[in-house]
């Protein structure tokens, strides 16, 4: 067994993780690195070593580089080894008798039911090619792995994982799990490349080889294996150089394997071309192909792709046709449907695409692989020229829905637009109206308010004269939602009443439940009352079957409203319930919206580091415009309040998503822009930004959004209009600063309490200044100091205290005292009692300590600090 150069540390890390699994504390190891870095070599070497020593049961699965991968492909690879709990669950899934949750539970049962026996090593290679269901399986196991004897080793190319990649969201979800271990494979050193060159007896200059390959093991070994003078400039040239020197039959065999893909077995190769199969031995002998159990494959996917791309288009299409014919010659396994659809499209066989792509899409959707389902439905639509009108429109509707649930609004809108046209052509008014309603909702998600109303009203118009139908009731429900979000209680009540009446006549109480939820929510937003009624209606809606999409949407909007209202305990409860419901029903669209609202709540509490992290996590998923809006505002305000750069690009993007007349979307942005301008000392701009937002205010507008705009106009020296505002803002505007501070403190909003204190006397200004300092809010502290100076106070500004300057972390004397008490493990209440301050003030000091130390938890802050004596 040859050595793997410079991989000993990684192999030891894997061995340490296996020891934990042997004790029943499983681990998930993320083995990452660029293409060709040697992830497979490390994974296979480790599997061989521990399997050969009998230390673990070894299971090997892999993901496929298809545009629509096999649903749960890696699990299918190892299902029989896992036993009946998994094979039976998979079979039931194929017959749609269970959801992916049942399959995942079967996997957990098989992996966890090995008490007293050796652990399991489950390897999943190339997770960057995984279908959605496989990603969900990894996420599912990761959250439970510390209780079972499993070492789950997954490999992926980290250089191919951008913000919009499906795997990026999974990695974000796994970031905080203690059972997750990360291993990064680095390029080979110059010394290692020299050793490989010397061992190969290759005439190539080792230093030149290192410079041209940057130490990538695949590039290095491919060049050395090519045995030609000089260094090829690309891997493609190296691979094709080796293939070109094979005998004719062997070269044809390599090309056939490249077309078949990563599941090329010898029987399938022979079925495609019996003559070609005779060249396999030469391919294996030369190292162009390698055996992997029953499969023959290239040493790297880049090599396979290089050969595939080198084929003339006509020859490539002919070979794909032969593969398709071979796969169709026997019984078709549902697992192979996506592969059949892929080869059919590459062969230009529209009839075969029409036969297999819809079935493959349906199978993928049933297993929860919605991204793959959307791609496959799209493939079916592109090749549906011979399909009937009814078949084509159903494919479009399926593609639209799968695109919607996977967060691809552009494709969903295009598909639903075409479906509306075809339903109209059919004369199917009820289905046309249903597609219009869904189209309206999609426009709302991408912040196209005018288009959302147009499509929503068209849905009602289409059904006029059709009598009392379920579709009409849901069309009215959609308009009730739009009116609710437009802060129009009268219109919301009108449409909600129509929904309730139709629901009663149709015998569908869920319709009345949904109408009650929107009616209650608009009363919360516009009048500050009705939360209990809303939550009762929402809980009833969640209990109904088949209403998960609407119920999760309602919950997410409620989270948004609670965040805007600074109702933080309610926001916490709503977020937990909404996120759990969205995860349970596999609805990431509204999960992301709720998480964005949670980030704004952290901002209100003064937890700015956590708020920035939460907002960044959401933005990294590259979600739809509606979902980006609150995280953009949160990120911008954290930067603005800290005096950091990069504020205005975030706020400009946020402003581009909402229409100026839409206070629900644009209101928070205008308020944030006014605050950012005020923090920069640009009072005239602050007033102008606030006035932009105030133009959209009506008598029924949310008083919390209105209040924020009025506050910034007043603080910047403007003359805001007399209009209704939420209580703490109204108190600020009325000059009742003491009461305003009290209300904000009761709401657990320290920054807002300090802003209210700017309208007070000198002690209030000093307290505001101290709060701003504790939060790290330098620009606001500067503005507070301006007011103190104007009041005749003469004192060194923030940051000039000698004791603070002497402390290497910038902690004040009080903050150093608090940090010492954190080391003793004291709570905020205990710290307050020790220092004779209130628990709330203690909490503010703790938050300041965390910020200045650059940590996120009390435990991280509770450590002895360097140069403590100097402080």
PDB file of C-alpha atoms in Angstrom, residues 331-595:
ATOM      1  CA  UNK A 331     -36.639  -3.452 -16.398  1.00  0.00           C
ATOM      2  CA  UNK A 332     -36.322   0.230 -15.497  1.00  0.00           C
ATOM      3  CA  UNK A 333     -35.480   0.967 -11.876  1.00  0.00           C
ATOM      4  CA  UNK A 334     -36.977   4.274 -10.665  1.00  0.00           C
ATOM      5  CA  UNK A 335     -33.515   5.189  -9.406  1.00  0.00           C
ATOM      6  CA  UNK A 336     -32.311   5.230 -13.036  1.00  0.00           C
ATOM      7  CA  UNK A 337     -35.078   7.479 -14.376  1.00  0.00           C
ATOM      8  CA  UNK A 338     -33.027  10.662 -14.053  1.00  0.00           C
ATOM      9  CA  UNK A 339     -30.116   9.007 -15.851  1.00  0.00           C
ATOM     10  CA  UNK A 340     -32.440   7.864 -18.642  1.00  0.00           C
ATOM     11  CA  UNK A 341     -33.813  11.394 -19.016  1.00  0.00           C
ATOM     12  CA  UNK A 342     -30.273  12.805 -19.126  1.00  0.00           C
ATOM     13  CA  UNK A 343     -29.107  10.412 -21.839  1.00  0.00           C
ATOM     14  CA  UNK A 344     -32.335  10.956 -23.790  1.00  0.00           C
ATOM     15  CA  UNK A 345     -31.779  14.711 -23.875  1.00  0.00           C
ATOM     16  CA  UNK A 346     -28.126  14.353 -24.829  1.00  0.00           C
ATOM     17  CA  UNK A 347     -29.158  11.962 -27.617  1.00  0.00           C
ATOM     18  CA  UNK A 348     -31.788  14.383 -28.900  1.00  0.00           C
ATOM     19  CA  UNK A 349     -34.562  11.806 -28.366  1.00  0.00           C
ATOM     20  CA  UNK A 350     -37.531  14.030 -27.473  1.00  0.00           C
ATOM     21  CA  UNK A 351     -39.935  11.112 -27.164  1.00  0.00           C
ATOM     22  CA  UNK A 352     -37.687   9.436 -24.597  1.00  0.00           C
ATOM     23  CA  UNK A 353     -37.266  12.690 -22.684  1.00  0.00           C
ATOM     24  CA  UNK A 354     -41.041  13.068 -22.613  1.00  0.00           C
ATOM     25  CA  UNK A 355     -41.328   9.501 -21.334  1.00  0.00           C
ATOM     26  CA  UNK A 356     -38.705   9.562 -18.596  1.00  0.00           C
ATOM     27  CA  UNK A 357     -38.218  13.163 -17.439  1.00  0.00           C
ATOM     28  CA  UNK A 358     -41.730  13.592 -15.893  1.00  0.00           C
ATOM     29  CA  UNK A 359     -41.464  10.219 -14.140  1.00  0.00           C
ATOM     30  CA  UNK A 360     -37.996  11.040 -12.864  1.00  0.00           C
ATOM     31  CA  UNK A 361     -39.210  14.436 -11.668  1.00  0.00           C
ATOM     32  CA  UNK A 362     -42.168  12.909  -9.854  1.00  0.00           C
ATOM     33  CA  UNK A 363     -39.888  10.378  -8.182  1.00  0.00           C
ATOM     34  CA  UNK A 364     -37.415  13.077  -7.136  1.00  0.00           C
ATOM     35  CA  UNK A 365     -40.226  15.224  -5.727  1.00  0.00           C
ATOM     36  CA  UNK A 366     -41.644  12.292  -3.758  1.00  0.00           C
ATOM     37  CA  UNK A 367     -38.237  11.818  -2.099  1.00  0.00           C
ATOM     38  CA  UNK A 368     -37.912  15.529  -1.315  1.00  0.00           C
ATOM     39  CA  UNK A 369     -35.326  16.309  -4.013  1.00  0.00           C
ATOM     40  CA  UNK A 370     -37.159  19.404  -5.195  1.00  0.00           C
ATOM     41  CA  UNK A 371     -34.253  21.070  -7.010  1.00  0.00           C
ATOM     42  CA  UNK A 372     -33.751  17.957  -9.106  1.00  0.00           C
ATOM     43  CA  UNK A 373     -37.505  17.738  -9.676  1.00  0.00           C
ATOM     44  CA  UNK A 374     -37.573  21.331 -10.958  1.00  0.00           C
ATOM     45  CA  UNK A 375     -34.676  20.632 -13.335  1.00  0.00           C
ATOM     46  CA  UNK A 376     -36.319  17.461 -14.620  1.00  0.00           C
ATOM     47  CA  UNK A 377     -39.702  19.114 -15.124  1.00  0.00           C
ATOM     48  CA  UNK A 378     -37.911  21.895 -16.983  1.00  0.00           C
ATOM     49  CA  UNK A 379     -36.235  19.276 -19.179  1.00  0.00           C
ATOM     50  CA  UNK A 380     -39.632  17.710 -19.851  1.00  0.00           C
ATOM     51  CA  UNK A 381     -41.134  21.096 -20.784  1.00  0.00           C
ATOM     52  CA  UNK A 382     -38.287  21.861 -23.184  1.00  0.00           C
ATOM     53  CA  UNK A 383     -38.965  18.596 -25.027  1.00  0.00           C
ATOM     54  CA  UNK A 384     -42.768  18.560 -24.894  1.00  0.00           C
ATOM     55  CA  UNK A 385     -43.422  19.579 -28.526  1.00  0.00           C
ATOM     56  CA  UNK A 386     -45.337  16.347 -29.130  1.00  0.00           C
ATOM     57  CA  UNK A 387     -47.220  16.490 -25.835  1.00  0.00           C
ATOM     58  CA  UNK A 388     -50.893  17.383 -25.674  1.00  0.00           C
ATOM     59  CA  UNK A 389     -51.981  20.765 -24.359  1.00  0.00           C
ATOM     60  CA  UNK A 390     -53.181  19.147 -21.133  1.00  0.00           C
ATOM     61  CA  UNK A 391     -49.876  17.362 -20.603  1.00  0.00           C
ATOM     62  CA  UNK A 392     -47.818  20.458 -21.310  1.00  0.00           C
ATOM     63  CA  UNK A 393     -49.732  22.679 -18.894  1.00  0.00           C
ATOM     64  CA  UNK A 394     -49.479  20.099 -16.118  1.00  0.00           C
ATOM     65  CA  UNK A 395     -45.730  19.894 -16.652  1.00  0.00           C
ATOM     66  CA  UNK A 396     -45.496  23.682 -16.467  1.00  0.00           C
ATOM     67  CA  UNK A 397     -47.485  23.809 -13.235  1.00  0.00           C
ATOM     68  CA  UNK A 398     -45.294  21.134 -11.692  1.00  0.00           C
ATOM     69  CA  UNK A 399     -42.137  22.923 -12.804  1.00  0.00           C
ATOM     70  CA  UNK A 400     -43.462  26.186 -11.386  1.00  0.00           C
ATOM     71  CA  UNK A 401     -44.265  24.665  -8.021  1.00  0.00           C
ATOM     72  CA  UNK A 402     -40.925  22.872  -7.673  1.00  0.00           C
ATOM     73  CA  UNK A 403     -39.115  26.077  -8.678  1.00  0.00           C
ATOM     74  CA  UNK A 404     -41.134  27.972  -6.074  1.00  0.00           C
ATOM     75  CA  UNK A 405     -40.315  25.654  -3.166  1.00  0.00           C
ATOM     76  CA  UNK A 406     -36.622  25.669  -4.103  1.00  0.00           C
ATOM     77  CA  UNK A 407     -36.402  29.467  -4.190  1.00  0.00           C
ATOM     78  CA  UNK A 408     -36.214  30.084  -7.937  1.00  0.00           C
ATOM     79  CA  UNK A 409     -38.902  32.741  -8.453  1.00  0.00           C
ATOM     80  CA  UNK A 410     -37.890  33.751 -11.985  1.00  0.00           C
ATOM     81  CA  UNK A 411     -38.455  30.248 -13.372  1.00  0.00           C
ATOM     82  CA  UNK A 412     -41.626  29.844 -11.316  1.00  0.00           C
ATOM     83  CA  UNK A 413     -43.086  33.107 -12.652  1.00  0.00           C
ATOM     84  CA  UNK A 414     -42.225  32.216 -16.249  1.00  0.00           C
ATOM     85  CA  UNK A 415     -43.759  28.753 -15.899  1.00  0.00           C
ATOM     86  CA  UNK A 416     -46.932  29.996 -14.223  1.00  0.00           C
ATOM     87  CA  UNK A 417     -47.348  32.754 -16.805  1.00  0.00           C
ATOM     88  CA  UNK A 418     -47.243  30.164 -19.574  1.00  0.00           C
ATOM     89  CA  UNK A 419     -49.556  27.861 -17.607  1.00  0.00           C
ATOM     90  CA  UNK A 420     -52.091  30.698 -17.242  1.00  0.00           C
ATOM     91  CA  UNK A 421     -52.020  31.234 -21.003  1.00  0.00           C
ATOM     92  CA  UNK A 422     -52.548  27.550 -21.748  1.00  0.00           C
ATOM     93  CA  UNK A 423     -55.321  27.166 -19.152  1.00  0.00           C
ATOM     94  CA  UNK A 424     -57.075  30.122 -20.762  1.00  0.00           C
ATOM     95  CA  UNK A 425     -56.643  28.468 -24.159  1.00  0.00           C
ATOM     96  CA  UNK A 426     -58.166  25.289 -22.712  1.00  0.00           C
ATOM     97  CA  UNK A 427     -61.098  27.196 -21.286  1.00  0.00           C
ATOM     98  CA  UNK A 428     -60.366  25.770 -17.821  1.00  0.00           C
ATOM     99  CA  UNK A 429     -61.283  28.862 -15.828  1.00  0.00           C
ATOM    100  CA  UNK A 430     -60.895  27.347 -12.385  1.00  0.00           C
ATOM    101  CA  UNK A 431     -57.352  26.091 -13.022  1.00  0.00           C
ATOM    102  CA  UNK A 432     -56.518  29.372 -14.759  1.00  0.00           C
ATOM    103  CA  UNK A 433     -57.602  31.269 -11.645  1.00  0.00           C
ATOM    104  CA  UNK A 434     -55.592  28.945  -9.417  1.00  0.00           C
ATOM    105  CA  UNK A 435     -52.456  29.567 -11.490  1.00  0.00           C
ATOM    106  CA  UNK A 436     -53.103  33.315 -11.390  1.00  0.00           C
ATOM    107  CA  UNK A 437     -53.341  33.170  -7.591  1.00  0.00           C
ATOM    108  CA  UNK A 438     -50.026  31.358  -7.366  1.00  0.00           C
ATOM    109  CA  UNK A 439     -48.512  33.817  -9.835  1.00  0.00           C
ATOM    110  CA  UNK A 440     -49.729  36.663  -7.628  1.00  0.00           C
ATOM    111  CA  UNK A 441     -48.007  35.123  -4.649  1.00  0.00           C
ATOM    112  CA  UNK A 442     -44.747  34.739  -6.581  1.00  0.00           C
ATOM    113  CA  UNK A 443     -44.828  38.405  -7.566  1.00  0.00           C
ATOM    114  CA  UNK A 444     -45.294  39.283  -3.896  1.00  0.00           C
ATOM    115  CA  UNK A 445     -42.224  37.232  -2.989  1.00  0.00           C
ATOM    116  CA  UNK A 446     -40.081  39.171  -5.458  1.00  0.00           C
ATOM    117  CA  UNK A 447     -41.590  42.460  -4.265  1.00  0.00           C
ATOM    118  CA  UNK A 448     -43.627  43.216  -7.387  1.00  0.00           C
ATOM    119  CA  UNK A 449     -46.640  44.628  -5.554  1.00  0.00           C
ATOM    120  CA  UNK A 450     -48.449  46.009  -8.608  1.00  0.00           C
ATOM    121  CA  UNK A 451     -48.089  42.738 -10.522  1.00  0.00           C
ATOM    122  CA  UNK A 452     -49.180  40.783  -7.438  1.00  0.00           C
ATOM    123  CA  UNK A 453     -52.421  42.768  -7.206  1.00  0.00           C
ATOM    124  CA  UNK A 454     -53.004  42.545 -10.957  1.00  0.00           C
ATOM    125  CA  UNK A 455     -52.672  38.762 -11.025  1.00  0.00           C
ATOM    126  CA  UNK A 456     -54.707  38.421  -7.829  1.00  0.00           C
ATOM    127  CA  UNK A 457     -57.587  40.533  -9.168  1.00  0.00           C
ATOM    128  CA  UNK A 458     -57.435  38.666 -12.486  1.00  0.00           C
ATOM    129  CA  UNK A 459     -57.916  35.401 -10.589  1.00  0.00           C
ATOM    130  CA  UNK A 460     -61.163  36.743  -9.114  1.00  0.00           C
ATOM    131  CA  UNK A 461     -62.287  38.196 -12.450  1.00  0.00           C
ATOM    132  CA  UNK A 462     -61.764  34.876 -14.233  1.00  0.00           C
ATOM    133  CA  UNK A 463     -64.083  33.156 -11.766  1.00  0.00           C
ATOM    134  CA  UNK A 464     -66.911  35.689 -11.973  1.00  0.00           C
ATOM    135  CA  UNK A 465     -70.068  33.885 -12.946  1.00  0.00           C
ATOM    136  CA  UNK A 466     -68.640  30.469 -12.029  1.00  0.00           C
ATOM    137  CA  UNK A 467     -70.572  30.322  -8.764  1.00  0.00           C
ATOM    138  CA  UNK A 468     -69.209  29.618  -5.273  1.00  0.00           C
ATOM    139  CA  UNK A 469     -66.036  27.594  -5.797  1.00  0.00           C
ATOM    140  CA  UNK A 470     -63.069  26.682  -3.681  1.00  0.00           C
ATOM    141  CA  UNK A 471     -60.774  28.439  -6.160  1.00  0.00           C
ATOM    142  CA  UNK A 472     -62.733  31.683  -5.746  1.00  0.00           C
ATOM    143  CA  UNK A 473     -62.427  31.444  -1.962  1.00  0.00           C
ATOM    144  CA  UNK A 474     -58.650  31.052  -2.166  1.00  0.00           C
ATOM    145  CA  UNK A 475     -58.450  33.896  -4.685  1.00  0.00           C
ATOM    146  CA  UNK A 476     -60.221  36.129  -2.141  1.00  0.00           C
ATOM    147  CA  UNK A 477     -57.882  34.835   0.586  1.00  0.00           C
ATOM    148  CA  UNK A 478     -54.889  35.904  -1.512  1.00  0.00           C
ATOM    149  CA  UNK A 479     -56.336  39.415  -1.858  1.00  0.00           C
ATOM    150  CA  UNK A 480     -56.967  39.515   1.890  1.00  0.00           C
ATOM    151  CA  UNK A 481     -53.285  38.785   2.417  1.00  0.00           C
ATOM    152  CA  UNK A 482     -52.190  41.510   0.000  1.00  0.00           C
ATOM    153  CA  UNK A 483     -54.513  44.015   1.690  1.00  0.00           C
ATOM    154  CA  UNK A 484     -53.221  42.973   5.106  1.00  0.00           C
ATOM    155  CA  UNK A 485     -49.631  43.614   4.038  1.00  0.00           C
ATOM    156  CA  UNK A 486     -50.707  46.926   2.535  1.00  0.00           C
ATOM    157  CA  UNK A 487     -52.070  48.068   5.940  1.00  0.00           C
ATOM    158  CA  UNK A 488     -55.648  48.251   4.671  1.00  0.00           C
ATOM    159  CA  UNK A 489     -57.909  46.849   7.427  1.00  0.00           C
ATOM    160  CA  UNK A 490     -61.182  47.659   5.630  1.00  0.00           C
ATOM    161  CA  UNK A 491     -60.215  45.852   2.431  1.00  0.00           C
ATOM    162  CA  UNK A 492     -58.738  42.968   4.410  1.00  0.00           C
ATOM    163  CA  UNK A 493     -61.975  42.598   6.358  1.00  0.00           C
ATOM    164  CA  UNK A 494     -64.020  42.772   3.142  1.00  0.00           C
ATOM    165  CA  UNK A 495     -62.125  39.969   1.406  1.00  0.00           C
ATOM    166  CA  UNK A 496     -61.784  37.952   4.613  1.00  0.00           C
ATOM    167  CA  UNK A 497     -65.550  38.103   5.046  1.00  0.00           C
ATOM    168  CA  UNK A 498     -66.049  36.767   1.523  1.00  0.00           C
ATOM    169  CA  UNK A 499     -63.604  33.947   2.219  1.00  0.00           C
ATOM    170  CA  UNK A 500     -65.385  33.007   5.444  1.00  0.00           C
ATOM    171  CA  UNK A 501     -68.802  33.033   3.769  1.00  0.00           C
ATOM    172  CA  UNK A 502     -67.616  30.854   0.896  1.00  0.00           C
ATOM    173  CA  UNK A 503     -65.830  28.513   3.277  1.00  0.00           C
ATOM    174  CA  UNK A 504     -69.025  28.056   5.292  1.00  0.00           C
ATOM    175  CA  UNK A 505     -71.049  27.338   2.156  1.00  0.00           C
ATOM    176  CA  UNK A 506     -68.430  24.934   0.800  1.00  0.00           C
ATOM    177  CA  UNK A 507     -68.035  23.131   4.097  1.00  0.00           C
ATOM    178  CA  UNK A 508     -64.325  24.035   4.376  1.00  0.00           C
ATOM    179  CA  UNK A 509     -63.701  25.641   7.784  1.00  0.00           C
ATOM    180  CA  UNK A 510     -60.001  26.054   7.015  1.00  0.00           C
ATOM    181  CA  UNK A 511     -60.921  28.913   4.705  1.00  0.00           C
ATOM    182  CA  UNK A 512     -62.524  30.757   7.590  1.00  0.00           C
ATOM    183  CA  UNK A 513     -59.463  30.018   9.720  1.00  0.00           C
ATOM    184  CA  UNK A 514     -57.121  31.607   7.191  1.00  0.00           C
ATOM    185  CA  UNK A 515     -59.351  34.652   6.756  1.00  0.00           C
ATOM    186  CA  UNK A 516     -59.405  35.125  10.528  1.00  0.00           C
ATOM    187  CA  UNK A 517     -55.607  34.985  10.636  1.00  0.00           C
ATOM    188  CA  UNK A 518     -55.176  37.786   8.086  1.00  0.00           C
ATOM    189  CA  UNK A 519     -57.899  39.901   9.671  1.00  0.00           C
ATOM    190  CA  UNK A 520     -56.278  39.525  13.088  1.00  0.00           C
ATOM    191  CA  UNK A 521     -52.809  40.236  11.731  1.00  0.00           C
ATOM    192  CA  UNK A 522     -53.827  43.485  10.059  1.00  0.00           C
ATOM    193  CA  UNK A 523     -55.357  44.596  13.357  1.00  0.00           C
ATOM    194  CA  UNK A 524     -52.058  43.806  15.062  1.00  0.00           C
ATOM    195  CA  UNK A 525     -50.117  45.809  12.493  1.00  0.00           C
ATOM    196  CA  UNK A 526     -52.435  48.800  12.254  1.00  0.00           C
ATOM    197  CA  UNK A 527     -54.003  48.978  15.713  1.00  0.00           C
ATOM    198  CA  UNK A 528     -51.591  47.102  17.954  1.00  0.00           C
ATOM    199  CA  UNK A 529     -54.217  44.637  19.133  1.00  0.00           C
ATOM    200  CA  UNK A 530     -55.349  41.137  18.255  1.00  0.00           C
ATOM    201  CA  UNK A 531     -52.247  39.003  18.785  1.00  0.00           C
ATOM    202  CA  UNK A 532     -54.195  36.389  20.746  1.00  0.00           C
ATOM    203  CA  UNK A 533     -56.843  36.130  18.025  1.00  0.00           C
ATOM    204  CA  UNK A 534     -54.144  35.812  15.405  1.00  0.00           C
ATOM    205  CA  UNK A 535     -52.252  33.061  17.207  1.00  0.00           C
ATOM    206  CA  UNK A 536     -55.468  31.098  17.805  1.00  0.00           C
ATOM    207  CA  UNK A 537     -56.297  31.259  14.086  1.00  0.00           C
ATOM    208  CA  UNK A 538     -52.747  30.468  13.040  1.00  0.00           C
ATOM    209  CA  UNK A 539     -52.487  27.436  15.303  1.00  0.00           C
ATOM    210  CA  UNK A 540     -55.789  26.168  13.935  1.00  0.00           C
ATOM    211  CA  UNK A 541     -54.507  26.639  10.372  1.00  0.00           C
ATOM    212  CA  UNK A 542     -51.330  24.694  11.098  1.00  0.00           C
ATOM    213  CA  UNK A 543     -53.413  21.801  12.371  1.00  0.00           C
ATOM    214  CA  UNK A 544     -55.173  21.446   8.990  1.00  0.00           C
ATOM    215  CA  UNK A 545     -53.853  19.009   6.399  1.00  0.00           C
ATOM    216  CA  UNK A 546     -52.635  20.333   3.050  1.00  0.00           C
ATOM    217  CA  UNK A 547     -52.278  23.949   4.211  1.00  0.00           C
ATOM    218  CA  UNK A 548     -48.587  23.954   5.126  1.00  0.00           C
ATOM    219  CA  UNK A 549     -47.589  26.497   2.468  1.00  0.00           C
ATOM    220  CA  UNK A 550     -50.171  29.090   3.536  1.00  0.00           C
ATOM    221  CA  UNK A 551     -49.659  28.456   7.249  1.00  0.00           C
ATOM    222  CA  UNK A 552     -45.876  28.878   7.024  1.00  0.00           C
ATOM    223  CA  UNK A 553     -46.368  32.092   5.059  1.00  0.00           C
ATOM    224  CA  UNK A 554     -48.674  33.469   7.750  1.00  0.00           C
ATOM    225  CA  UNK A 555     -46.200  32.534  10.474  1.00  0.00           C
ATOM    226  CA  UNK A 556     -43.287  34.201   8.686  1.00  0.00           C
ATOM    227  CA  UNK A 557     -45.234  37.441   8.191  1.00  0.00           C
ATOM    228  CA  UNK A 558     -46.151  37.364  11.886  1.00  0.00           C
ATOM    229  CA  UNK A 559     -42.452  37.062  12.775  1.00  0.00           C
ATOM    230  CA  UNK A 560     -41.731  40.076  10.563  1.00  0.00           C
ATOM    231  CA  UNK A 561     -44.494  42.067  12.290  1.00  0.00           C
ATOM    232  CA  UNK A 562     -43.325  41.157  15.800  1.00  0.00           C
ATOM    233  CA  UNK A 563     -39.769  42.209  14.897  1.00  0.00           C
ATOM    234  CA  UNK A 564     -40.920  45.574  13.543  1.00  0.00           C
ATOM    235  CA  UNK A 565     -42.995  46.085  16.725  1.00  0.00           C
ATOM    236  CA  UNK A 566     -40.029  45.343  19.020  1.00  0.00           C
ATOM    237  CA  UNK A 567     -42.169  42.590  20.603  1.00  0.00           C
ATOM    238  CA  UNK A 568     -39.162  40.416  21.357  1.00  0.00           C
ATOM    239  CA  UNK A 569     -40.581  37.656  23.591  1.00  0.00           C
ATOM    240  CA  UNK A 570     -43.379  37.104  21.082  1.00  0.00           C
ATOM    241  CA  UNK A 571     -40.868  37.176  18.223  1.00  0.00           C
ATOM    242  CA  UNK A 572     -38.873  34.431  19.939  1.00  0.00           C
ATOM    243  CA  UNK A 573     -41.953  32.221  20.312  1.00  0.00           C
ATOM    244  CA  UNK A 574     -43.175  32.826  16.778  1.00  0.00           C
ATOM    245  CA  UNK A 575     -39.733  32.215  15.266  1.00  0.00           C
ATOM    246  CA  UNK A 576     -39.266  28.901  17.056  1.00  0.00           C
ATOM    247  CA  UNK A 577     -42.728  27.699  16.039  1.00  0.00           C
ATOM    248  CA  UNK A 578     -42.487  28.939  12.445  1.00  0.00           C
ATOM    249  CA  UNK A 579     -38.999  27.533  11.851  1.00  0.00           C
ATOM    250  CA  UNK A 580     -39.948  24.148  13.293  1.00  0.00           C
ATOM    251  CA  UNK A 581     -43.096  24.056  11.142  1.00  0.00           C
ATOM    252  CA  UNK A 582     -41.187  25.058   7.992  1.00  0.00           C
ATOM    253  CA  UNK A 583     -38.519  22.416   8.586  1.00  0.00           C
ATOM    254  CA  UNK A 584     -41.144  19.776   9.283  1.00  0.00           C
ATOM    255  CA  UNK A 585     -42.904  20.526   5.986  1.00  0.00           C
ATOM    256  CA  UNK A 586     -39.710  21.211   3.956  1.00  0.00           C
ATOM    257  CA  UNK A 587     -40.555  24.841   3.183  1.00  0.00           C
ATOM    258  CA  UNK A 588     -37.235  26.739   3.254  1.00  0.00           C
ATOM    259  CA  UNK A 589     -38.727  29.830   1.600  1.00  0.00           C
ATOM    260  CA  UNK A 590     -40.553  31.015   4.718  1.00  0.00           C
ATOM    261  CA  UNK A 591     -37.990  29.588   7.112  1.00  0.00           C
ATOM    262  CA  UNK A 592     -35.483  32.101   5.707  1.00  0.00           C
ATOM    263  CA  UNK A 593     -37.994  34.946   6.122  1.00  0.00           C
ATOM    264  CA  UNK A 594     -38.485  34.064   9.794  1.00  0.00           C
ATOM    265  CA  UNK A 595     -34.713  33.872  10.373  1.00  0.00           C
TER     266      UNK A 595
END
